[in-house]
Structure formats: C-alpha cells, structure tokens
mmCIF file of C-alpha atoms in Angstrom:
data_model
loop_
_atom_site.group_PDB
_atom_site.id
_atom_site.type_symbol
_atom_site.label_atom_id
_atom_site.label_comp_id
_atom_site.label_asym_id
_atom_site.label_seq_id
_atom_site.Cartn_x
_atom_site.Cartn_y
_atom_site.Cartn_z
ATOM 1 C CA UNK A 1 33.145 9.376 -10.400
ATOM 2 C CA UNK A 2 29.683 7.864 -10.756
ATOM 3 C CA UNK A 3 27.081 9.729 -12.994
ATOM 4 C CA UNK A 4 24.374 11.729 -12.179
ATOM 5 C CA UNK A 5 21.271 10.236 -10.992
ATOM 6 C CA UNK A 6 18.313 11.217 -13.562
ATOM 7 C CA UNK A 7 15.446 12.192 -11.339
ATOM 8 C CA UNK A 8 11.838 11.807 -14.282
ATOM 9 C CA UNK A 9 9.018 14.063 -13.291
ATOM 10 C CA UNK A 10 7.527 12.821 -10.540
ATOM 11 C CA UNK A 11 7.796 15.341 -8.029
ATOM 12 C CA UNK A 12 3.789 17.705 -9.247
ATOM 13 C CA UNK A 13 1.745 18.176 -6.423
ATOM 14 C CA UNK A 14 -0.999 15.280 -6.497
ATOM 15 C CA UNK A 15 -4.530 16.320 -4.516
ATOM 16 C CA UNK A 16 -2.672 18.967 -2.961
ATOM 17 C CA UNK A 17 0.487 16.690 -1.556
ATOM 18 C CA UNK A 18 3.693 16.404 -2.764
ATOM 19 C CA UNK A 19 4.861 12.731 -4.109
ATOM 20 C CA UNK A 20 8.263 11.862 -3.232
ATOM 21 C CA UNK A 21 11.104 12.231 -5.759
ATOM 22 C CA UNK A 22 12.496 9.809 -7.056
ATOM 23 C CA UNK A 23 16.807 8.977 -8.132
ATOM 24 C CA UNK A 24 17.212 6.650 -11.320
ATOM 25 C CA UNK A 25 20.588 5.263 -11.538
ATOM 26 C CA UNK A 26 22.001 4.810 -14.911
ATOM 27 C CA UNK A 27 22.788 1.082 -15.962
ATOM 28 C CA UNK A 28 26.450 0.783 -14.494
ATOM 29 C CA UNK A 29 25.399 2.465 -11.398
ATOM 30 C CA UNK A 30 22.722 -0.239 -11.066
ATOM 31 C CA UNK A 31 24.883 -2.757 -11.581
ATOM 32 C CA UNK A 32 27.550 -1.092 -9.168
ATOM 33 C CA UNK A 33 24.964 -0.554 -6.034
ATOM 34 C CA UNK A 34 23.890 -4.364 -6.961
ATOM 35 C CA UNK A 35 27.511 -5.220 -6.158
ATOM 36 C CA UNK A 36 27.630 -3.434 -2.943
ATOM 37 C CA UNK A 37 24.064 -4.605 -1.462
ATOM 38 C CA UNK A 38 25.266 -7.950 -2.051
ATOM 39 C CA UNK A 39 28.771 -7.482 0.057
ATOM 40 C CA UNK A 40 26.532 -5.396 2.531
ATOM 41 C CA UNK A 41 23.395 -7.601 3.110
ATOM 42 C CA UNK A 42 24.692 -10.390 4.736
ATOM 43 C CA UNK A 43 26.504 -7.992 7.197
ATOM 44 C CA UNK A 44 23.553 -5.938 8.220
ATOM 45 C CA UNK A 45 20.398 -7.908 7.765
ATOM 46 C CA UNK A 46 21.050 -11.157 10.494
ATOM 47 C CA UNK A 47 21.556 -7.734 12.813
ATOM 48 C CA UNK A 48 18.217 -5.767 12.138
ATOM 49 C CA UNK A 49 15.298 -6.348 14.197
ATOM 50 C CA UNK A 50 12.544 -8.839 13.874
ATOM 51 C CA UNK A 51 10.069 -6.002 14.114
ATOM 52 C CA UNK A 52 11.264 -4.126 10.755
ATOM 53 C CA UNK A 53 9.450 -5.614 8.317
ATOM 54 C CA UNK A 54 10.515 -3.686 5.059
ATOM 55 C CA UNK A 55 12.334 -4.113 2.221
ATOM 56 C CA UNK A 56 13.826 -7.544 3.998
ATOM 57 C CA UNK A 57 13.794 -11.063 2.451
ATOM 58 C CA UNK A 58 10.976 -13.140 3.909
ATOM 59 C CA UNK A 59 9.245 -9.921 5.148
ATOM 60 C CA UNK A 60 7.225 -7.689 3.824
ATOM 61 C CA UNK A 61 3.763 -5.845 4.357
ATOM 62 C CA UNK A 62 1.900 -9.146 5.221
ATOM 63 C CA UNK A 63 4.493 -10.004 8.436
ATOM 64 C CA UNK A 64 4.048 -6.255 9.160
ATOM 65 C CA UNK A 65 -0.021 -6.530 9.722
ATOM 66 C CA UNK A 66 0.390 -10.281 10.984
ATOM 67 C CA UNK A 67 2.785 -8.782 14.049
ATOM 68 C CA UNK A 68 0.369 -5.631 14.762
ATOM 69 C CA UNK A 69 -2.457 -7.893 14.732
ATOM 70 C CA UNK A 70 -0.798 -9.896 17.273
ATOM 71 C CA UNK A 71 -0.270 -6.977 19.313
ATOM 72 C CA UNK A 72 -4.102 -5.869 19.425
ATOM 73 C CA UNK A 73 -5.025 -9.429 20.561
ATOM 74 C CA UNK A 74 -2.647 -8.779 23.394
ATOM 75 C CA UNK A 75 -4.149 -5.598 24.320
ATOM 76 C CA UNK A 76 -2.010 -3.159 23.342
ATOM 77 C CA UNK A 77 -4.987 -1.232 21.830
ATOM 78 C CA UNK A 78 -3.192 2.778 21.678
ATOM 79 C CA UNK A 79 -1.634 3.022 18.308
ATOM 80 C CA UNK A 80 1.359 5.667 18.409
ATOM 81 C CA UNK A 81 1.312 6.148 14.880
ATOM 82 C CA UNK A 82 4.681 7.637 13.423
ATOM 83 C CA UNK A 83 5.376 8.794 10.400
ATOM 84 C CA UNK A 84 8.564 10.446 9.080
ATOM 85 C CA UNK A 85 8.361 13.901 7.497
ATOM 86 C CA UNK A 86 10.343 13.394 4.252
ATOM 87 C CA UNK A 87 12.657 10.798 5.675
ATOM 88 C CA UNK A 88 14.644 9.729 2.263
ATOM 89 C CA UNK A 89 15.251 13.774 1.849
ATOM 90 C CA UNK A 90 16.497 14.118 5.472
ATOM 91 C CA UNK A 91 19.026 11.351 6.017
ATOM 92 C CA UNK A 92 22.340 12.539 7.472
ATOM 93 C CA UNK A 93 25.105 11.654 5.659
ATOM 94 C CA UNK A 94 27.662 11.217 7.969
ATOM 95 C CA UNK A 95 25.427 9.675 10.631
ATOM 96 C CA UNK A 96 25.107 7.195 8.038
ATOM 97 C CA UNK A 97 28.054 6.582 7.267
ATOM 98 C CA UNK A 98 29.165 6.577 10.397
ATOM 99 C CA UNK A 99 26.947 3.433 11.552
ATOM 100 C CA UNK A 100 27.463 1.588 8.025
ATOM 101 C CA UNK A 101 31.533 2.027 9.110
ATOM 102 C CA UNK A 102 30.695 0.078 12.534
ATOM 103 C CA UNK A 103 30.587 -3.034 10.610
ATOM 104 C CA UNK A 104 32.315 -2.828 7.340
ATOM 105 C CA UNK A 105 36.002 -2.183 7.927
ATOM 106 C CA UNK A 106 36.977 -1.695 4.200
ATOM 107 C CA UNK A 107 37.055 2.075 3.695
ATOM 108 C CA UNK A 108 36.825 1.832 -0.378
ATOM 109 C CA UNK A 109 33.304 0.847 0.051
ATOM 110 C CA UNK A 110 32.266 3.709 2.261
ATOM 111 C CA UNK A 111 33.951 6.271 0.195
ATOM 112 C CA UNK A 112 31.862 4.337 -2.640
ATOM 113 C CA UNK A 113 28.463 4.606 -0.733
ATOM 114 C CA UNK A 114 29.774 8.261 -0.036
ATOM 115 C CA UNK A 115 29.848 8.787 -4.196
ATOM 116 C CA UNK A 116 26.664 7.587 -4.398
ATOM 117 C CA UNK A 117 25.134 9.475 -1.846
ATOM 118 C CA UNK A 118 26.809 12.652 -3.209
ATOM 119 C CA UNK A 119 26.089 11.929 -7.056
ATOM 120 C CA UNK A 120 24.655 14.631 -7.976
ATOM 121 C CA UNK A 121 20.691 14.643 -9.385
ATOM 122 C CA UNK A 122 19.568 15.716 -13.450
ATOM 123 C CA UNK A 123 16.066 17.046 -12.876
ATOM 124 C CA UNK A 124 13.552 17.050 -15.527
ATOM 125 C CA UNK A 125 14.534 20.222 -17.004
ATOM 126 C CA UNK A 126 18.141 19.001 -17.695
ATOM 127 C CA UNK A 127 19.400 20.932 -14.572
ATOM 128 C CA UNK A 128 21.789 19.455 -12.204
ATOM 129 C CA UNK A 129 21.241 19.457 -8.259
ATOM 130 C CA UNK A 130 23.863 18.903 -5.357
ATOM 131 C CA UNK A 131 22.866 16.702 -2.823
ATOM 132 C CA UNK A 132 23.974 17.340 0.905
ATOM 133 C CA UNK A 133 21.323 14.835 2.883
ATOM 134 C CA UNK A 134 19.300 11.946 2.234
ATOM 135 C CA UNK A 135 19.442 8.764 0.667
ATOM 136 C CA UNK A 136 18.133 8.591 -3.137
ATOM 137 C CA UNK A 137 15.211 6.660 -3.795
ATOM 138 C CA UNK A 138 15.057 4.246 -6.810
ATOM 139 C CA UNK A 139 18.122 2.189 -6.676
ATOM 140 C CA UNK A 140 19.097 -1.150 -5.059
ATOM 141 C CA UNK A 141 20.799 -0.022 -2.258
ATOM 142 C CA UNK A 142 18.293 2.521 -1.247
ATOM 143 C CA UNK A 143 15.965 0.382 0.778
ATOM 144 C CA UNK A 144 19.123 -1.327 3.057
ATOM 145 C CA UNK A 145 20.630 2.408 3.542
ATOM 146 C CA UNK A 146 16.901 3.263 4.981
ATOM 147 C CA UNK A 147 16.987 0.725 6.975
ATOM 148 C CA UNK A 148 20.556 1.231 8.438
ATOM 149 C CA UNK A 149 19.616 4.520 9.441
ATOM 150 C CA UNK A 150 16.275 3.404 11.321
ATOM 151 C CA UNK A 151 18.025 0.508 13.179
ATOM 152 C CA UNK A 152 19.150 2.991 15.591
ATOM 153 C CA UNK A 153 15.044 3.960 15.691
ATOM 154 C CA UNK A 154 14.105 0.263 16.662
ATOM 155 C CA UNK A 155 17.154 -0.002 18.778
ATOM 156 C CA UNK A 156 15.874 2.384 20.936
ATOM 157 C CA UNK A 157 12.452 1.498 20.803
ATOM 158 C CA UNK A 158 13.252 -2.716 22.130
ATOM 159 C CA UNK A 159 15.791 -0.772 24.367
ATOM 160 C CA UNK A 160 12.777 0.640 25.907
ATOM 161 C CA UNK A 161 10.684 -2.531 26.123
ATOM 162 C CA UNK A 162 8.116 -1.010 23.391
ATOM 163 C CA UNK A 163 6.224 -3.569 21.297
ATOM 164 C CA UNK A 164 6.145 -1.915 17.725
ATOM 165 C CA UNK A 165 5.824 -2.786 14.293
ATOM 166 C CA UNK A 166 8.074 -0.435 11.341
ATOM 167 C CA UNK A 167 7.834 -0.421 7.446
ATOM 168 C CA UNK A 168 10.706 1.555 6.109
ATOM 169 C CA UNK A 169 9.395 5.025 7.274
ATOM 170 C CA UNK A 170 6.040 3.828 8.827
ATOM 171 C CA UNK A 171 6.261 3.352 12.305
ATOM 172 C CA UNK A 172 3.030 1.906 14.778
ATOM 173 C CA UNK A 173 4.290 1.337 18.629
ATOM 174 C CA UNK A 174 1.163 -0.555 20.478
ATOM 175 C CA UNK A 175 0.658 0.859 24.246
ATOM 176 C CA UNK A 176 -2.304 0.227 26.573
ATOM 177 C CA UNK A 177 -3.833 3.176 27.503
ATOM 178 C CA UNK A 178 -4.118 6.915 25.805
ATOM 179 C CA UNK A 179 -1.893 8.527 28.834
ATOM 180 C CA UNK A 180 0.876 5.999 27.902
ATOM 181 C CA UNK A 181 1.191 6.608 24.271
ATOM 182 C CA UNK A 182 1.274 10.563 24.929
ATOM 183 C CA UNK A 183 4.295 9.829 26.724
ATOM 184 C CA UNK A 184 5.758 7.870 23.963
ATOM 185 C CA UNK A 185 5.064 9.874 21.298
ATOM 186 C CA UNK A 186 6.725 12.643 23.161
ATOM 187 C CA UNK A 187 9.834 10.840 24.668
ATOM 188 C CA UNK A 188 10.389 9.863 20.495
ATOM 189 C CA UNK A 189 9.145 12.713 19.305
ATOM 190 C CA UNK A 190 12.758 13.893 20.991
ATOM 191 C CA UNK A 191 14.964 10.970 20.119
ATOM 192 C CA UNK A 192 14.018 11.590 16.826
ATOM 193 C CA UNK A 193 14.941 15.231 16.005
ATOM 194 C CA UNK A 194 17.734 15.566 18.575
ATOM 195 C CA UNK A 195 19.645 12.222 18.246
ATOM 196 C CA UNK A 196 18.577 11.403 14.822
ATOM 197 C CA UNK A 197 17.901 14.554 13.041
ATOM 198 C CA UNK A 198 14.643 13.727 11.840
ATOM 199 C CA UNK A 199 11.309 15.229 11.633
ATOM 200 C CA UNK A 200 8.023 13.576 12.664
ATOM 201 C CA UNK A 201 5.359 14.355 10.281
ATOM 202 C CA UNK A 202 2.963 15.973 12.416
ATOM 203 C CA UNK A 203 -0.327 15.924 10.308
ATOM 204 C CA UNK A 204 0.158 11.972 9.944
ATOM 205 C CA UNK A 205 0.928 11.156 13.227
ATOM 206 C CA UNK A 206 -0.766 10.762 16.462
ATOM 207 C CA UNK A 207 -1.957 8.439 19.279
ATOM 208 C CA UNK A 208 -5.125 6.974 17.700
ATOM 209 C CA UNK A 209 -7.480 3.897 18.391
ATOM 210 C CA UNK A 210 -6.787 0.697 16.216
ATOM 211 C CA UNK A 211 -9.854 1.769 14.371
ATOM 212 C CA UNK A 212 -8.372 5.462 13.562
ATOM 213 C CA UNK A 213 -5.316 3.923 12.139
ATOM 214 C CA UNK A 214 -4.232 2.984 8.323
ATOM 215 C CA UNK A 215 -1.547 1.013 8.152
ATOM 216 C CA UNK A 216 0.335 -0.605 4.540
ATOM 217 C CA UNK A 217 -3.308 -0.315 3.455
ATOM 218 C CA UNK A 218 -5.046 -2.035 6.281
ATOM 219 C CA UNK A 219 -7.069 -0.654 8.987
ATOM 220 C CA UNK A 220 -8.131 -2.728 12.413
ATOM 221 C CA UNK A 221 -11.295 -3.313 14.400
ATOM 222 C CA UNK A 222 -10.782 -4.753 17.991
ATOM 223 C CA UNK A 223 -13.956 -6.431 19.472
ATOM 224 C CA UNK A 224 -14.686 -8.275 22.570
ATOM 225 C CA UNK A 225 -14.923 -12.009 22.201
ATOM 226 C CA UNK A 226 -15.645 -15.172 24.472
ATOM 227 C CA UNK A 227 -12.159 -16.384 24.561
ATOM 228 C CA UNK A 228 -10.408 -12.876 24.431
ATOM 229 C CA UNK A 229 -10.451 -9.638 22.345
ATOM 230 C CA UNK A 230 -10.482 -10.505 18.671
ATOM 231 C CA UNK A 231 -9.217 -8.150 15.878
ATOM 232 C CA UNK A 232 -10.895 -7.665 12.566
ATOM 233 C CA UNK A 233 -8.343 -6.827 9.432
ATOM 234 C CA UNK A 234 -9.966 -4.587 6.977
ATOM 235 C CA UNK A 235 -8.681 -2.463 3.840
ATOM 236 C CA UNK A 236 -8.418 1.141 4.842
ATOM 237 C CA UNK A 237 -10.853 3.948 4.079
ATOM 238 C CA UNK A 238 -8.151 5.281 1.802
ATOM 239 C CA UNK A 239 -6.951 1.946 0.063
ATOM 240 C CA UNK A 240 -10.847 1.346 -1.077
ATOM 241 C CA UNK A 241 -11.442 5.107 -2.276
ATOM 242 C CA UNK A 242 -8.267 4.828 -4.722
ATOM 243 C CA UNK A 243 -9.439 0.950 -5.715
ATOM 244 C CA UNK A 244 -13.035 2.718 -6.694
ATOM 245 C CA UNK A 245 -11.052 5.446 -8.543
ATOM 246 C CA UNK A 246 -9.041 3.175 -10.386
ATOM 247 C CA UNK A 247 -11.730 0.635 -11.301
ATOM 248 C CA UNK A 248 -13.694 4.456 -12.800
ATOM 249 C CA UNK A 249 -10.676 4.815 -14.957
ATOM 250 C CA UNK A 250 -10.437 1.056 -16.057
ATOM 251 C CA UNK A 251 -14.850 1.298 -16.946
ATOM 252 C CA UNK A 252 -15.550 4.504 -19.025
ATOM 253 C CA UNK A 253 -19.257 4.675 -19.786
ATOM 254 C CA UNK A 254 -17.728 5.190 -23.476
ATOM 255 C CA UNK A 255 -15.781 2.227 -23.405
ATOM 256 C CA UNK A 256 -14.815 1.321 -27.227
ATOM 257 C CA UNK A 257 -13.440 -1.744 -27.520
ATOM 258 C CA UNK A 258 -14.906 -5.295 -26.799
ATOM 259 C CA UNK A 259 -16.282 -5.627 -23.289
ATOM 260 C CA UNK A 260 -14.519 -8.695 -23.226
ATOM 261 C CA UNK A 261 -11.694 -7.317 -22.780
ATOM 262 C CA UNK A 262 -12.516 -4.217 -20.324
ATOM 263 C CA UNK A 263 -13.379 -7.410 -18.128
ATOM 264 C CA UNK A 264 -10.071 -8.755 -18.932
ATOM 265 C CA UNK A 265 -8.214 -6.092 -17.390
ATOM 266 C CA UNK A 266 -10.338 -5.223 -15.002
ATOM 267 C CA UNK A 267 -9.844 -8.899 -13.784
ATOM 268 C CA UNK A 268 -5.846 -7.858 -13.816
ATOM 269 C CA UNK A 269 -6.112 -6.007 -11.861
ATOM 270 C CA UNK A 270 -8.321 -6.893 -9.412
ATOM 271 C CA UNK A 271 -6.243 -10.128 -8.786
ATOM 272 C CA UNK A 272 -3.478 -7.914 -7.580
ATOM 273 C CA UNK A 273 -5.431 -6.042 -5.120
ATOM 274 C CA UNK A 274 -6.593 -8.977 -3.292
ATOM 275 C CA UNK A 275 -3.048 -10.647 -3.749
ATOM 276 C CA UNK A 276 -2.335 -7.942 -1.422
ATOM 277 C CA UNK A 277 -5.219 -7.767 0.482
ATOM 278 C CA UNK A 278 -6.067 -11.383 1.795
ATOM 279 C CA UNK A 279 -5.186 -11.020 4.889
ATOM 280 C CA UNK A 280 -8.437 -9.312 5.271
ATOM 281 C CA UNK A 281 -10.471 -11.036 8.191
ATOM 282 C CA UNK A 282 -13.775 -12.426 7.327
ATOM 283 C CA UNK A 283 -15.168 -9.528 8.880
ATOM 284 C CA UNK A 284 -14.816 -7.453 5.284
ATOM 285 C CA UNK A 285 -15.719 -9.873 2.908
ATOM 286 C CA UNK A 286 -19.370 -7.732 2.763
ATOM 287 C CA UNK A 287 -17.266 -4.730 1.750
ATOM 288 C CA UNK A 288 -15.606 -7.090 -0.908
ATOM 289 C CA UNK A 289 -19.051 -7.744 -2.100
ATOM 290 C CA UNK A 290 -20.057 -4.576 -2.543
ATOM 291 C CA UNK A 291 -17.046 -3.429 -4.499
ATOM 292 C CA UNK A 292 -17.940 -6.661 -7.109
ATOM 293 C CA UNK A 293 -21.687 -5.537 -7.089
ATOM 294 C CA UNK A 294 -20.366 -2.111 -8.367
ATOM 295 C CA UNK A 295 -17.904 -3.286 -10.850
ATOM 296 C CA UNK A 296 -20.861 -5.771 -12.098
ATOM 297 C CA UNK A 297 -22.818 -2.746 -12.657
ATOM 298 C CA UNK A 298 -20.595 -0.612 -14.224
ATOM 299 C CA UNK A 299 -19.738 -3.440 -17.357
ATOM 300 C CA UNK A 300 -23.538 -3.587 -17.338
ATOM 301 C CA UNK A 301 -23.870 0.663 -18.042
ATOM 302 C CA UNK A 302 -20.932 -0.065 -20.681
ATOM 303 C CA UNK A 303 -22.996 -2.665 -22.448
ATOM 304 C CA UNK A 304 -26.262 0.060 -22.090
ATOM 305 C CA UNK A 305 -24.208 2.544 -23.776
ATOM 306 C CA UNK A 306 -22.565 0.358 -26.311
ATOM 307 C CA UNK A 307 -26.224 -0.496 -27.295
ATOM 308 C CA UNK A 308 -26.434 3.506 -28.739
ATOM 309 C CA UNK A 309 -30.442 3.836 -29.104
ATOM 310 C CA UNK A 310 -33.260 2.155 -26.839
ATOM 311 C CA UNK A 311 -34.573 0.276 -29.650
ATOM 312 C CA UNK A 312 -31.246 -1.547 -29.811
ATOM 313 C CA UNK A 313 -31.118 -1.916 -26.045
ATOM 314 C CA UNK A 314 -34.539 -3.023 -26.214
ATOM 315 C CA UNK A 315 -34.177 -6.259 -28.812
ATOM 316 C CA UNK A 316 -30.458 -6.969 -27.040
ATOM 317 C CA UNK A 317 -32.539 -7.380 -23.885
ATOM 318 C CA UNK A 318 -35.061 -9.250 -25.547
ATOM 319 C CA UNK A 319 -32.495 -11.048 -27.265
ATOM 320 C CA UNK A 320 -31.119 -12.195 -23.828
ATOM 321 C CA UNK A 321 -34.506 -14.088 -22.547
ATOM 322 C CA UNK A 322 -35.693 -10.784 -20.682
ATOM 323 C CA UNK A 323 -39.553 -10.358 -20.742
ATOM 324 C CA UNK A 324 -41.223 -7.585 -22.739
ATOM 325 C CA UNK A 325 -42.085 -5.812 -19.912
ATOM 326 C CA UNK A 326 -39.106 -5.756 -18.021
ATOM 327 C CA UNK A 327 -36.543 -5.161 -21.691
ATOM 328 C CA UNK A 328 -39.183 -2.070 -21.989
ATOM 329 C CA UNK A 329 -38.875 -1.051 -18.395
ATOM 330 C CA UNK A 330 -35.025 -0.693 -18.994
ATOM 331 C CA UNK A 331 -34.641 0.496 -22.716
ATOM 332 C CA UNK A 332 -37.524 3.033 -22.503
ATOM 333 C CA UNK A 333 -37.032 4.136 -19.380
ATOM 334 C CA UNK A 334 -36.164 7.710 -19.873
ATOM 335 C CA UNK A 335 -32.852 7.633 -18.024
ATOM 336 C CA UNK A 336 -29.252 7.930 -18.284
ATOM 337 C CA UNK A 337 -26.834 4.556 -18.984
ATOM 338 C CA UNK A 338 -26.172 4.107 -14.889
ATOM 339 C CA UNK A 339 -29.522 3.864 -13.715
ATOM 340 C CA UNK A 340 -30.333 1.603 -16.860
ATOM 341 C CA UNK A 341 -28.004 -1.052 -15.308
ATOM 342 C CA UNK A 342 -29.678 -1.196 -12.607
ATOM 343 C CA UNK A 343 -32.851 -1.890 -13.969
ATOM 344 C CA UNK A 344 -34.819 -5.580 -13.791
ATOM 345 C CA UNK A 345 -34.418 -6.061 -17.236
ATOM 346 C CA UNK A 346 -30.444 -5.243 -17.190
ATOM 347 C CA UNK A 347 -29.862 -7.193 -13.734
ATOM 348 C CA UNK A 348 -31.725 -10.308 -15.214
ATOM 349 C CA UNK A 349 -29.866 -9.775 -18.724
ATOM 350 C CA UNK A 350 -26.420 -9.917 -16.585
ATOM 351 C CA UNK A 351 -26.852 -11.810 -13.435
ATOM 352 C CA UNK A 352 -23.923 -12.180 -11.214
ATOM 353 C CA UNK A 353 -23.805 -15.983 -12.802
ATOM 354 C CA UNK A 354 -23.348 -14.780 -16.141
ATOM 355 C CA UNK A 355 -19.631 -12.540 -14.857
ATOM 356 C CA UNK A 356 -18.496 -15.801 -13.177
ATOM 357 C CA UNK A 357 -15.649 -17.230 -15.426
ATOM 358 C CA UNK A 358 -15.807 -14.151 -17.338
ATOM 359 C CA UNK A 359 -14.052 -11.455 -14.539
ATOM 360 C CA UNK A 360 -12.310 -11.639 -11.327
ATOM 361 C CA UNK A 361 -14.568 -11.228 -8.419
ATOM 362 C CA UNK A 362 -12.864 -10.345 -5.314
ATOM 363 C CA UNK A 363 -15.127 -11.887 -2.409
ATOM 364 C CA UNK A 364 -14.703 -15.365 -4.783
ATOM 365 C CA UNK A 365 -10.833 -14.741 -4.925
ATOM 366 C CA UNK A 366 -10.967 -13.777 -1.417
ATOM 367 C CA UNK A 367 -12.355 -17.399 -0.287
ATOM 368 C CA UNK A 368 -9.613 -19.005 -3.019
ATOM 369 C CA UNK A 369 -7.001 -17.747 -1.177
ATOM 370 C CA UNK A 370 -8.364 -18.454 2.624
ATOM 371 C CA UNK A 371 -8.879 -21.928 2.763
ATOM 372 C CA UNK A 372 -8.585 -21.672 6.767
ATOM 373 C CA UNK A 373 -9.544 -19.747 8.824
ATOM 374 C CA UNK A 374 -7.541 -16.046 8.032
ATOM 375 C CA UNK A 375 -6.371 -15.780 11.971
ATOM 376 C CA UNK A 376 -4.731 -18.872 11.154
ATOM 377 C CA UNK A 377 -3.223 -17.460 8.611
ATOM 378 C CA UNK A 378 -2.477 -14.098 10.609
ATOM 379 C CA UNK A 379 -0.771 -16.408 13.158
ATOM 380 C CA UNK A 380 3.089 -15.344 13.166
ATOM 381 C CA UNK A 381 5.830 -17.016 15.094
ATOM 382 C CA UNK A 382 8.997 -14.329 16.214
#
C-alpha cells in the first residue's frame, strides 16, 4: 500500500479565489511514480498531439504562443477560450484508467496507478481524506495522467478539423468569425460534461477577440499590415500587475540592507521574467521601458530614505556632482521619499547610466535575447 500523500497548506482563499491543492508524495512514492512515467512515456507521448504543448519534452509555454500566433496570422482571429473548472479535482478514475489500459497491457501497473490515485491525502491539520476523482497534483506522474485524460479533448477537437492550441487545462481553439466560435464553444461545451465529465469554467471562458484573451501570460494584438495581418505578442494585463506587485515587495521604501544588494535580487529576478517573456514582439518593448523606469525610481526613493534627514540627502546629492540648486530642490523639498526620486537633483544623481552594470534592465535583456527579428523567432514548423 503506498502512503498517504501530505497535502501543505496551500489551499486559503487568495484575492477572493481559491488556489489549487496540491498532493506531495513521500520520497519512495517519488521514486515509485518516477519508475512508472518512465515505462509510460515512451508509450503515450509519440501518440499525443502536436497541438498539446504541456508538460511534454521539447514543448512548453513558448511552442504554445509560437502555434497561436501562427494561427492569428492565418486569420483565425475568434479565440474560444476554455478553461477547465477544477480539472485535477474532477478526473474520472475509471475513465482514466480505462484509456491508460488501451495501451499498456500489464495489469500490475494499472492497479499501481489505481493505488496512487486512491492514496489517500494528510491535510494540514493531520486529518486524512479519501479520494474518489481526480488526479493529485505535485508528483511526477501527474502532468502525463493530465494529459492522458485530455487526449481524448484534442482528439475530438483535430477530429473536427479545429485549429487549437492546449496547455494542460488551458485550452484556445482559433475560428474566424464570432457566430462560429458560439457554435464551438457550445458543441464542446457538451463533449465536455457529457462524454468527459468535466466542467467548463464559466467565468474564465468565452469567445473573445485576440486582444480580450490572456494566454500562459501573453496577450495578442492583430493589426493590418502590407503583406498580411501581423500579430503583436505582449505580456498580459494580469502578468504585468503581479510583476509590479512583486517588484513592491522586493523595494520597501525601508529597505535595510545595502542597496547593492536590493539591486541584486531585484536583477534575479527580473532575468527570469523576461526568460519567460521574450517572445514578446517589438511592439512591447515601450511597456518594458516603463516597468525599468519604475524600478529605477523606486532604488532611487530607497536611497532618499536611507539618507534619514534632508541635510544628509542634501550633501549626498551634492556629493554626487548635483548643483546647489537642484540637491536643494530635492532634499528641501517638503515631500515624501517617492516624489523626492523623481526630482532633478535625484534623476541627475542616478541616471539610467549609472543602473547599467549594476541591475537587470528588462528592455536591455529584452534586445540580448532577440538578436533577429522576434517573428523569426515565433516562426514554428509542425
């Protein structure tokens, strides 16, 4: 019998939304699921199609957004976005079962992916929870199982001759016109909760414009060029309100330690962002600029406050090659630490030149990592 799966505290209510739940297998469950991916993997992944993008080797969110783009340069500009309702909480057990049996004769290992399944779940309170449906989230296996179960989703949808792009649970089919993707999103609407038992989630889903949509992050702006429609790739509304939140945690205006190394990890971890996001079109690169000219300012209300009195601020400024005039126009101006770093006297204290070398900006990073031109690099062959 395989132990328990410990499930930490993760499930609070975040901004009025539940976060999904997560299953940690113990050590020698980990190492047993590791055994079966790597018996099961070769089976099922030559089999699932090109247009599922995650949790696959050699595919991932970038071949996701390089496909869709693809699609909007066609002219497939109606987004049926789909999104499951609790998908990992919902899978059928014996549906999946069922289709993992198709292919793997040996009935030990589906009575073993049964166990697993079944193992029970130790919440954070020490009490133990049966499990009836769904597949638990935080092992190896879990991303193949998802995937197992919504190959019978993109079966249907290529049976159908739909053009679509699906990350585990997020689905976007590309129509051409409104009245078409009505129909889709009603014909799968269907498929979905009668054949597969599954629930659409009806707040994030709809038929929306390429604009409308956020997709892995990214969001999409078709215009109207000489040689055909082009599409802009941008990061989503949401994606740049939690970057600004996060960068407001990483910059307190009370700061304590060197500010050095605030711009240290603030560099961190804007290298990972735009690891992730440089498949962003030229298009947003003034958006990128205006998230550095923020960061730049907020070190700059860190080094205002660090300063304590406007005396200090004053003969730091001075200190710096500012002119008396313009040190005096920023230390003794009356006002609060963020609109002192945007004064003359801060700005020519701290010029963009001086952060250069020091921190990670992302519109520099951005043209580091897009030598070409980026719908070269969007350019995906299937």
């Amino acid at each position: 019998m395989l132990s328990p799966r410990r499930r930490p505290p993760c499930l609070a209510t975040k901004a009025g939304r539940r976060t999904a739940g997560l299953g940690i297998p113990n050590v020698v469950d980990r190492t047993v699921q590791q055994a079966v991916l790597q018996i099961l993997e070769p089976v099922f992944e030559p089999n699932f199609h090109p247009s599922s993008h995650g949790f696959r080797p050699s595919r991932g969110a970038h071949t996701a957004i390089a496909e869709a783009k693809g699609y909007l340069k066609d002219g497939y500009q109606t987004v049926v976005d789909l999104d499951l309702a609790k998908f990992f909480d919902r899978v059928h057990h014996q549906r999946l079962l069922a289709r993992i049996a198709e292919r793997v004769p040996d009935q030990r290992i589906i009575r073993l992916i049964r166990l697993m399944l079944q193992a029970s779940v130790v919440m954070p309170d020490g009490s133990r929870v049966a499990v009836q449906e769904g597949t638990p989230q935080g092992g190896p296996l879990s991303p193949l199982l998802s995937n197992v179960v919504l190959d019978e989703l993109d079966g249907e949808l290529a049976k159908r001759g739909l053009r679509f792009v699906r990350y585990a649970d997020d689905c976007n089919i590309f129509v051409r016109s409104e009245r078409a993707g009505q129909r889709v999103m009603t014909s799968i609407r269907n498929f979905l909760e009668k054949r597969m038992r599954l629930q659409v989630n009806e707040a994030k889903s709809g038929v929306r414009k390429p604009d409308e949509v956020a997709f892995l992050g990214f969001s999409f702006r078709c215009t109207k060029e000489d040689q055909g429609d082009g599409v802009a790739v941008f990061p989503s509304g949401k994606a740049e309100r939690r970057l600004k939140a996060t960068l407001r945690e990483m910059t307190p205006p009370n700061w304590g330690r060197s500010i050095t190394n605030c711009m240290e990890e603030v560099s961190r971890y804007l290298n990972g962002w735009i690891s992730h996001y440089r498949l962003c079109t030229p298009e947003a690169v003034d958006g990128l600029r205006v998230i550095d000219a923020h960061v730049r300012r907020r070190i700059r209300a860190i080094i205002v406050r660090q300063r304590k009195r406007s005396r200090f601020l004053f003969r730091h400024l001075r200190a710096r090659g500012v002119s008396p005039k313009a040190a005096a126009g920023c230390a003794y101006c009356g006002k609060r630490a963020w609109v002192q770093s945007n004064r003359p006297g801060m700005t020519r204290a701290y010029p963009p030149s001086w952060f250069s070398g020091r921190m990670a900006s992302l519109q520099a990073r951005w043209r580091d990592l897009n030598p070409r031109s980026a719908s070269a690099q969007l350019s995906l062959v299937f």
